[in-house]
Amino acid sequence: MDQSGVTAETPKGPWGPAAPTAPPCSLADVMSEQLARQLEEEDHTFPSATSPAPGAPDAACDTTSDLMLAQVLQLQFDREFDEQLRREERKFNGDSKVSISFENYRMVHPYEDSDSSEDEVDWQDTRHDPYRAEKPQTAPRRGFAGKGKNITTKHDEVACGRKNTARMDNFAPEVHVGDGVGMDLKLSNQVFNALKQHDHSEQRRSARLHDKKEHSTAEQAVDPRTRLLMFKMVSAGVLENINGCISTGKESVVFHADGGSLEDTPVPQEVVLKVFKTTLNEFRNRDRYIKDDYRFIDRFSKLNPRKVIRLWAEKEMHNLSRMRKAGVPCPDVVLLRKHILVMSFIGRDHSPAPKLKDAALSPEDMADAYQQVLQLMQVLFQDCNLVHADLSEYNILWHDGKAWLIDVSQSVEPTHPHGLEFLFRDCRNISTFFQKRGVGGAMSAFQLFNAVSGLDVPVGEENEAEFIAEIVALEKRNEDHVQRRGKKAFPAAGEEAGPPLEPDAYD
Ligand code: ADP
Ligand code: MG
């Protein structure tokens, strides 16, 4: 048997003939020193640990290279460690807005790492590139820039300026900061702080405006419940369509709508919906018009403020009905649903008739309007037993050559504790308006008051305070009279208008 244990035959295997093997040699050859030396000489590329190659520096003499090698290896190792750390940091933070930094666990000092290009975007390199995705968010490296070189601190003007410019990206989108393409912008702290303050105050302002807008929508009385009521009117066929808002006042919102039919009775082609506002503030000031109105006094005291709003709508409806019966030109009531009053539209083709204040009337028409208004006030007082209580050029519409009275929710009967004061105020408004518009024969407020009421309050020097004192005395006497007669003697809400005031009521 061959001692070498290696046969000369070429081994056969399933993958074909094997590569030619080294020539066989005996164990004695393997152990031969001569052969070892020969092999060593042949393969001089492998340095020997024990016998350094001729001419190689003495390792014992040059320890610095070892140290350097070790440091280089350590740095390499640390970088790999840091790289792994970064990956874990990224994985840990994911898309989260709040991120945790592993910075403190890094092995490589930022200075040593300064040749690492990763994650760093150089301002100068990228600022000319208009297609760059985003401005760099990171500041330049800080700390020692090298032996004997200058120190770059966070207070460095250039670094700080660039950082401030980058931070402008955090401003609200409404603040246009530009894209800075092609510009190496460096914003000083002072400028940046001023801009930041402006951004904050703008944001606060826009929040305030937004708030107001939201609030005013609520104030337009069309809260979800009101919308539902309006929707029901459309779905019941009373209205064909609700077209839009004609007016938004302090106490009501008026909408234009196309009429449908109500229980087989056709509704006028054009109607308005007067929606009384469910915000209560404004009505607080107007309680005096309703709480002392004997027609509503019992109900007023029992109702919560929200329901009182419905009384306003109801009051307008009753007053309009009275006026219509007496032939006063005013809207015709179609329907009352809670705080929504539907009535006929004064105007044509979706255009409401102008208010007297806006109507462009010739002097003759203006004089005619005056005569009409005077007559309307008399009929209102004497036939309808009402004082408008908010009569002015704003609540009279001019339509088809006629003056139409609107907005009578606050109208009261003359026996109201302040009824005559309200009448005097109406007279003052009307008299002032027509006198200003050059109607020659327009009476003074005092004369008008007497002409409308049929009373004979002494005008004297036309001293307003004295005149009002007389009126208040009359009201007091009237109130005593009413109390003596008892409230029952007067018609209840919704009933026929009572007879015109007997002259003795003011005796
Ligand atoms: P407010 O109490 O808010 O003053 P108004 O009854 O005076 O309510 O209505 C406000 C405005 O809506 C009026 O000035 C008028 O322009 C319009 N308006 C009200 N009712 C009618 C109507 N029946 N036809 C046409 N326009 C109307
Ligand atoms: Mg009005």
Short mmCIF file of C-alpha atoms and ligand atoms in Angstrom, two decimals, residues 251 274 355 390 394-395 406-407, ligand 2:
data_model
loop_
_atom_site.label_atom_id
_atom_site.label_comp_id
_atom_site.label_asym_id
_atom_site.label_seq_id
_atom_site.Cartn_x
_atom_site.Cartn_y
_atom_site.Cartn_z
CA GLU A 251 -83.25 90.34 14.66
CA LYS A 274 -88.68 85.94 7.77
CA LYS A 355 -86.82 100.89 0.84
CA ASP A 390 -90.11 101.13 14.36
CA TYR A 394 -86.06 101.68 6.37
CA ASN A 395 -89.34 99.88 7.03
CA ILE A 406 -93.23 96.06 6.75
CA ASP A 407 -91.49 94.89 9.91
MG MG B 2 -86.58 96.40 9.32
#
